[in-house]
Coordinates of C-alpha atoms and ligand atoms in Angstrom, one line a residue:
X442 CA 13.0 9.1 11.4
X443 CA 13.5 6.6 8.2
X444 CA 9.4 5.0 8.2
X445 CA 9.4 2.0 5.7
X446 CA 7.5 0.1 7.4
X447 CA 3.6 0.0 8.8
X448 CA 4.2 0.2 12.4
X449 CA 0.1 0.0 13.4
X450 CA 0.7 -3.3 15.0
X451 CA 3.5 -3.5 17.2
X452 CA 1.4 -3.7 20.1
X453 CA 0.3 -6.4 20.1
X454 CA 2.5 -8.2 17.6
X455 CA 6.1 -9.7 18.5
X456 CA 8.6 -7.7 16.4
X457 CA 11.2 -10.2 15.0
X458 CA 12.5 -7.9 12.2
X459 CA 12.5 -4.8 14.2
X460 CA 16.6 -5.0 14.1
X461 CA 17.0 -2.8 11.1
X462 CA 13.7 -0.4 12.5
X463 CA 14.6 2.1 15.0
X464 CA 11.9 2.7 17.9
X465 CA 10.2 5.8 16.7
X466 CA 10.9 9.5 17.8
X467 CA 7.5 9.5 17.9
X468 CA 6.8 12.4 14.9
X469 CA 4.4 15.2 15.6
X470 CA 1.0 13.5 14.6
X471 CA -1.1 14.6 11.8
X472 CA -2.2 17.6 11.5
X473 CA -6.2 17.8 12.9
X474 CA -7.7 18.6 9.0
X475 CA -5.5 15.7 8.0
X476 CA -7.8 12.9 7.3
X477 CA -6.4 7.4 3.3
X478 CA -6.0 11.4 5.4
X479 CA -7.7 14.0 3.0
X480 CA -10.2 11.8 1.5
X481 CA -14.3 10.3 1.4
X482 CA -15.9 7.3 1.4
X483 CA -15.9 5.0 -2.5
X484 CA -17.9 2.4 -3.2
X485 CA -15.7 -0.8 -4.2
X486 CA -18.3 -1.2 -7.4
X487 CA -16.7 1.7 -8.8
X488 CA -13.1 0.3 -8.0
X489 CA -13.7 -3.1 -7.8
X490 CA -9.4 -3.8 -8.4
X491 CA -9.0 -2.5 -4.7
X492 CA -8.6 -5.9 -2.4
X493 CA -8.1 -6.0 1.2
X494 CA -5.6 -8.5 2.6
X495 CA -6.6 -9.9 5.5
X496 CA -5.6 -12.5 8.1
X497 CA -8.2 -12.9 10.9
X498 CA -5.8 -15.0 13.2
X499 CA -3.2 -12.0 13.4
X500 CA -5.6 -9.0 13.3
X501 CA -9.0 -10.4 14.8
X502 CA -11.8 -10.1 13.1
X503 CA -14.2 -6.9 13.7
X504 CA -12.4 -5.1 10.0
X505 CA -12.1 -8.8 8.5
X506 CA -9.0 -9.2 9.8
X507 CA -7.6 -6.2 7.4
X508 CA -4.2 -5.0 7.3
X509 CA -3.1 -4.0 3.9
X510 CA -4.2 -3.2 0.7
X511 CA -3.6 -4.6 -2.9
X512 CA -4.5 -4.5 -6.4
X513 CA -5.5 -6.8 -8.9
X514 CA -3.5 -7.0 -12.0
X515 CA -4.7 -10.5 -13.3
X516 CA -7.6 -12.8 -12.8
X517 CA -5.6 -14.5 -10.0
X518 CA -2.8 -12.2 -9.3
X519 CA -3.0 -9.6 -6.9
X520 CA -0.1 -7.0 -6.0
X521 CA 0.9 -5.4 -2.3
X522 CA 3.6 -3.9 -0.6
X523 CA 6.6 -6.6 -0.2
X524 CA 6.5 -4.8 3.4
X525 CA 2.9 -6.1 4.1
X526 CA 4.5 -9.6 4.2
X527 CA 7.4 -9.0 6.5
X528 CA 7.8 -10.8 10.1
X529 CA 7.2 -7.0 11.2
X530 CA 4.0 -6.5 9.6
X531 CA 2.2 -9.6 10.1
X532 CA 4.3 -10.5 13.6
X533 CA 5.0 -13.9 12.4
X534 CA 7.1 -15.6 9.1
X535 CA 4.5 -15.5 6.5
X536 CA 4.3 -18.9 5.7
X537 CA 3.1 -19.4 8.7
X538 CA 0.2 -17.0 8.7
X539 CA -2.3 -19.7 7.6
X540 CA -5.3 -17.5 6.9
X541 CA -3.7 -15.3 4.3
X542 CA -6.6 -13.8 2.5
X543 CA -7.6 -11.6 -0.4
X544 CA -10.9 -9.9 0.3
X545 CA -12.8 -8.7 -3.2
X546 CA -15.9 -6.4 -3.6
X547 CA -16.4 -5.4 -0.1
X548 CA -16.3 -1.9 0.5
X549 CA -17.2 -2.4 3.9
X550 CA -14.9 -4.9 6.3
X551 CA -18.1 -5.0 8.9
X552 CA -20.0 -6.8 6.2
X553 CA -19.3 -10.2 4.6
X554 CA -20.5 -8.7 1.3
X555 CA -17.9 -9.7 -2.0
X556 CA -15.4 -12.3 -1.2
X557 CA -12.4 -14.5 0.7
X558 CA -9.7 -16.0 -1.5
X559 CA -7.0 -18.1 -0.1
X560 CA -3.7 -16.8 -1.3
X561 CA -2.1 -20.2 -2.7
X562 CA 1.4 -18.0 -3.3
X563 CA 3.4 -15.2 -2.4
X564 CA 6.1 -14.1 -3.9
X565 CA 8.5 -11.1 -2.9
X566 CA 10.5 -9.2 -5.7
X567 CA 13.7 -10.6 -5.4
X568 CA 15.0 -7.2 -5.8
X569 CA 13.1 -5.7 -2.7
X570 CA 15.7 -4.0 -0.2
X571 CA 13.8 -3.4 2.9
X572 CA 16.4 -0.9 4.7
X573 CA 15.8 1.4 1.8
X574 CA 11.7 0.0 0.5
X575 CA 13.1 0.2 -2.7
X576 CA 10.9 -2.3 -5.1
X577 CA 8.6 -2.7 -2.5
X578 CA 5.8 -4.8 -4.2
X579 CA 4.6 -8.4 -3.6
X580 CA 2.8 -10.6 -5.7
X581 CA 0.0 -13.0 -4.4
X582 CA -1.7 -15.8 -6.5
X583 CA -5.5 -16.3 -6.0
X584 CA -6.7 -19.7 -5.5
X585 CA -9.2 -18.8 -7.7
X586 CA -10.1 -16.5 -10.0
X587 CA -11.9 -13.3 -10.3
X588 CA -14.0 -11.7 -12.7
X589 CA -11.7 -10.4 -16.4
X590 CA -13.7 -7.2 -15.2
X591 CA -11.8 -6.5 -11.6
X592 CA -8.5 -6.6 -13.2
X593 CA -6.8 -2.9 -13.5
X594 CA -3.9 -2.2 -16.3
X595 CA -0.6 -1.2 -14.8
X596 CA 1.1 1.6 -16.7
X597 CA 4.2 0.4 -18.0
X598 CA 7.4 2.5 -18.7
X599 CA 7.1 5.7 -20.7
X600 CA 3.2 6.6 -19.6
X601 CA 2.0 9.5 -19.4
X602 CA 0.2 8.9 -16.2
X603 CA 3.7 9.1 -14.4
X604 CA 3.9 12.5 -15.7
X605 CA 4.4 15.2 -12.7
X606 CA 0.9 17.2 -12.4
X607 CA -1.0 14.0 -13.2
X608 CA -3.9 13.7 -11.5
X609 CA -4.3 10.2 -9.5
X610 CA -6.6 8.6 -6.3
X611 CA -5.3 6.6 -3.7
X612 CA -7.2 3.8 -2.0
X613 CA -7.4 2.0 1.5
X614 CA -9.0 1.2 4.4
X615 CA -6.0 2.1 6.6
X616 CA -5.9 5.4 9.2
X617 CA -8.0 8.3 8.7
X618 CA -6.5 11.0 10.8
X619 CA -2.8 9.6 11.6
X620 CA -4.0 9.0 14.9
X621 CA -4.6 5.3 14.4
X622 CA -8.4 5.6 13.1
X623 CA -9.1 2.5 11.6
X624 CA -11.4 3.0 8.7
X625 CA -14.2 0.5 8.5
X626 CA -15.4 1.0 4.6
X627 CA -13.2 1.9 1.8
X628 CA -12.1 5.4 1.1
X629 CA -9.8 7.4 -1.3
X630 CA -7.9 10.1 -2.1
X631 CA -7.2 12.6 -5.0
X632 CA -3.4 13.8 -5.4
X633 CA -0.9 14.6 -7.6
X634 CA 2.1 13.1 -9.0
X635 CA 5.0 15.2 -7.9
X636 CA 8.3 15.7 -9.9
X637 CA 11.5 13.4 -8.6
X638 CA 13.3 16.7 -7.9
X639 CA 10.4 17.7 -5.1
X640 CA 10.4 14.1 -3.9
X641 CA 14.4 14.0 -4.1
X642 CA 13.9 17.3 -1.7
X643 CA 11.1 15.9 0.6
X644 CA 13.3 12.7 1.2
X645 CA 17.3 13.8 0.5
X646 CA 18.3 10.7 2.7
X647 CA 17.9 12.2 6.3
X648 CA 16.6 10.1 8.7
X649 CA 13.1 10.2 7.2
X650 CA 14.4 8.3 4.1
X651 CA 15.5 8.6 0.8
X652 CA 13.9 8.8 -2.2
X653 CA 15.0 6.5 -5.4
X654 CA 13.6 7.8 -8.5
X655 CA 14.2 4.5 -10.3
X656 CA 11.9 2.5 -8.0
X657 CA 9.8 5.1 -6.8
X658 CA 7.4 8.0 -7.1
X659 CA 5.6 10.4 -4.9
X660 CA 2.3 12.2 -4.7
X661 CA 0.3 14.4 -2.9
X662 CA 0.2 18.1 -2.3
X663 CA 2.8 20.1 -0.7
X664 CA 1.0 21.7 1.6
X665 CA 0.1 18.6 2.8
X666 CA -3.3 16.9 4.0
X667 CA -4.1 14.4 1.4
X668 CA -2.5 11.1 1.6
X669 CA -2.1 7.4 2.1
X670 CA -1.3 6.5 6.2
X671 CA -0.8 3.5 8.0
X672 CA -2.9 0.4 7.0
X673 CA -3.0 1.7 3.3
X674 CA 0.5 0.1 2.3
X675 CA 0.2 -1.9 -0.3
X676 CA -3.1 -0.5 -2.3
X677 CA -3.0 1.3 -5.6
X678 CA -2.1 4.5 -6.6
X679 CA -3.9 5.3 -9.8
X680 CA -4.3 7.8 -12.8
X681 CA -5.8 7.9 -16.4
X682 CA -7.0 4.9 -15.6
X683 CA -4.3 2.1 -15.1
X684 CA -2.0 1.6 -11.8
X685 CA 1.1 3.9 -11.2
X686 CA 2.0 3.2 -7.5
X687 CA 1.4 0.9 -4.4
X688 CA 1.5 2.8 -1.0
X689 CA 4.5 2.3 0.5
X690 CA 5.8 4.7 2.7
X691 CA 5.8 8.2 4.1
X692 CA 6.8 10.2 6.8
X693 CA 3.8 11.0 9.0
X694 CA 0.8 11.2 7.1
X695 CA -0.4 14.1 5.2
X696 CA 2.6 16.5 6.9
X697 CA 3.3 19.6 4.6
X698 CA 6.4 18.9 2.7
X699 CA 6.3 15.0 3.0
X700 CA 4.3 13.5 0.4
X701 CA 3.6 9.8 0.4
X702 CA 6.1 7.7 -1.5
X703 CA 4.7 4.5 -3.9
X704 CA 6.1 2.0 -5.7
X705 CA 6.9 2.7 -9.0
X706 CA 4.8 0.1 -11.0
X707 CA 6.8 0.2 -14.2
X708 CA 10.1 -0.4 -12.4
X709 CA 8.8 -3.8 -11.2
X710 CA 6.1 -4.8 -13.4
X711 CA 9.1 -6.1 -15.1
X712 CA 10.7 -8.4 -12.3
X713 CA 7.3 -9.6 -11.3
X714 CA 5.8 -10.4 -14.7
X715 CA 8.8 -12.4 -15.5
X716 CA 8.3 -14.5 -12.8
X717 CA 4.6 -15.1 -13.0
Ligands
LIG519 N1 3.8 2.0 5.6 C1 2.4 2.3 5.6 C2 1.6 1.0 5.6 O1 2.1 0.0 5.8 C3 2.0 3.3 4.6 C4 2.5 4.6 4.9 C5 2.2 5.5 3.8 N2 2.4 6.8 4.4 C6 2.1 7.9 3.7 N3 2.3 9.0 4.4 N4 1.7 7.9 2.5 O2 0.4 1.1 5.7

């Protein structure tokens, strides 16, 4: 089954997009060591770029109303998954999701530690092709500005981060086990950055989907375990210090032989800074 999209929700949100998502085979959960799967509790001082978007009215309030991740690139710019913004995600058309918020410097969404910006803007890379995710990345501007010091460098074209082998962390507050666990504070994982001809053969373009070196990349490990999962979409993938990926999508989570597949940051950095 092709999985672009996070699917948590459906149950109690309408699904107005859901023409181009087939119901779900429903794919053998993951495995029981599988728990981000794989990875431990962070403290967002260490990693204060990692933002949770949030919209209380759609997702109630006991995690802050949390349903994605995202990144900040700028003092008021914050980056997601374009998919985090669809009719399928958030049940409704996003402009009208009145809440739209970025929650900063809380690690955990049962506190009211850090704190809730309005997002004033959203825009969605014009270049985004939901059947396929490719370009899947948003951009949201803050209503107000955080500190110089919670910004992260992306890594532009030609880094050596990308490199396969390259060590990086994923972040999110999305499932834990595959099995629709929540997480409550902020975790992460470690994985690698695999080669496009190992992503090319986890995805060939069978019904789990197809992986597009020029907009993507993938990571994990191939015998599986650590990963991103549902609820994670949108947060960063990064390495040597600067962002290489937003979580985007996967089949299962943590499944030997299907790594998670991210955004590939210097394929849109591009688009998005030149409309910024
Ligand atoms: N689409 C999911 C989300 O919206 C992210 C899935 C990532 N899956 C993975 N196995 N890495 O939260």
């Amino acid at each position: 089954m092709r999985r672009p999209f996070a699917r948590p929700w459906t149950g109690v949100l309408a699904t107005a997009a859901a023409a181009t998502v087939l119901p779900l085979a429903s794919p053998v959960p993951a495995a029981a060591d599988s728990v981000i799967v794989g990875g431990s509790p962070v403290q967002v001082s260490d990693s204060p770029w990692v933002v949770a978007l949030s919209s209380r009215d759609r997702f109630g309030g006991t995690r802050s109303g949390q349903f994605c991740g995202g990144v900040v690139t700028g003092r008021t710019t914050v980056l997601t998954a374009a998919h985090c913004m669809s009719d399928d995600v958030l049940g409704l058309p996003m402009n009208r999701v009145k809440d739209l918020t970025v929650i900063a410097g809380r690690g955990d969404l049962g506190t009211s530690e850090g704190r809730e910006i309005p997002v004033r803007e959203v825009r969605i890379n014009p270049e985004y092709d939901a059947y396929s995710n490719s370009g899947d990345v948003a951009a949201l501007t803050l209503a107000e500005a955080l500190p110089e010091g919670y910004v992260l460098p992306m890594a532009g074209e030609g880094d050596p981060a990308y490199k396969a082998g390259t060590e990086a962390a994923v972040y999110g507050w999305g499932d834990t086990t595959g099995a629709g666990d929540y997480a409550r504070t902020l975790h992460a994982a470690r994985v690698r950055v695999l080669s496009d001809a190992v992503c090319e053969e986890a995805y060939p373009g069978n019904a789990d989907g197809t992986y597009q070196a020029e907009t993507m990349l993938c990571a994990g490990e191939m015998e599986g375990r650590r990963d991103a999962c549902q609820g994670d979409s949108g947060g960063p993938l990064v390495a040597q210090g600067r962002l290489i990926g937003l979580v985007s999508w996967g089949s299962g989570c943590g499944r030997p032989g299907s790594p998670g597949v991210y955004t590939r940051i210097s394929a849109v950095a591009k688009v998005m800074r030149a409309r910024a």
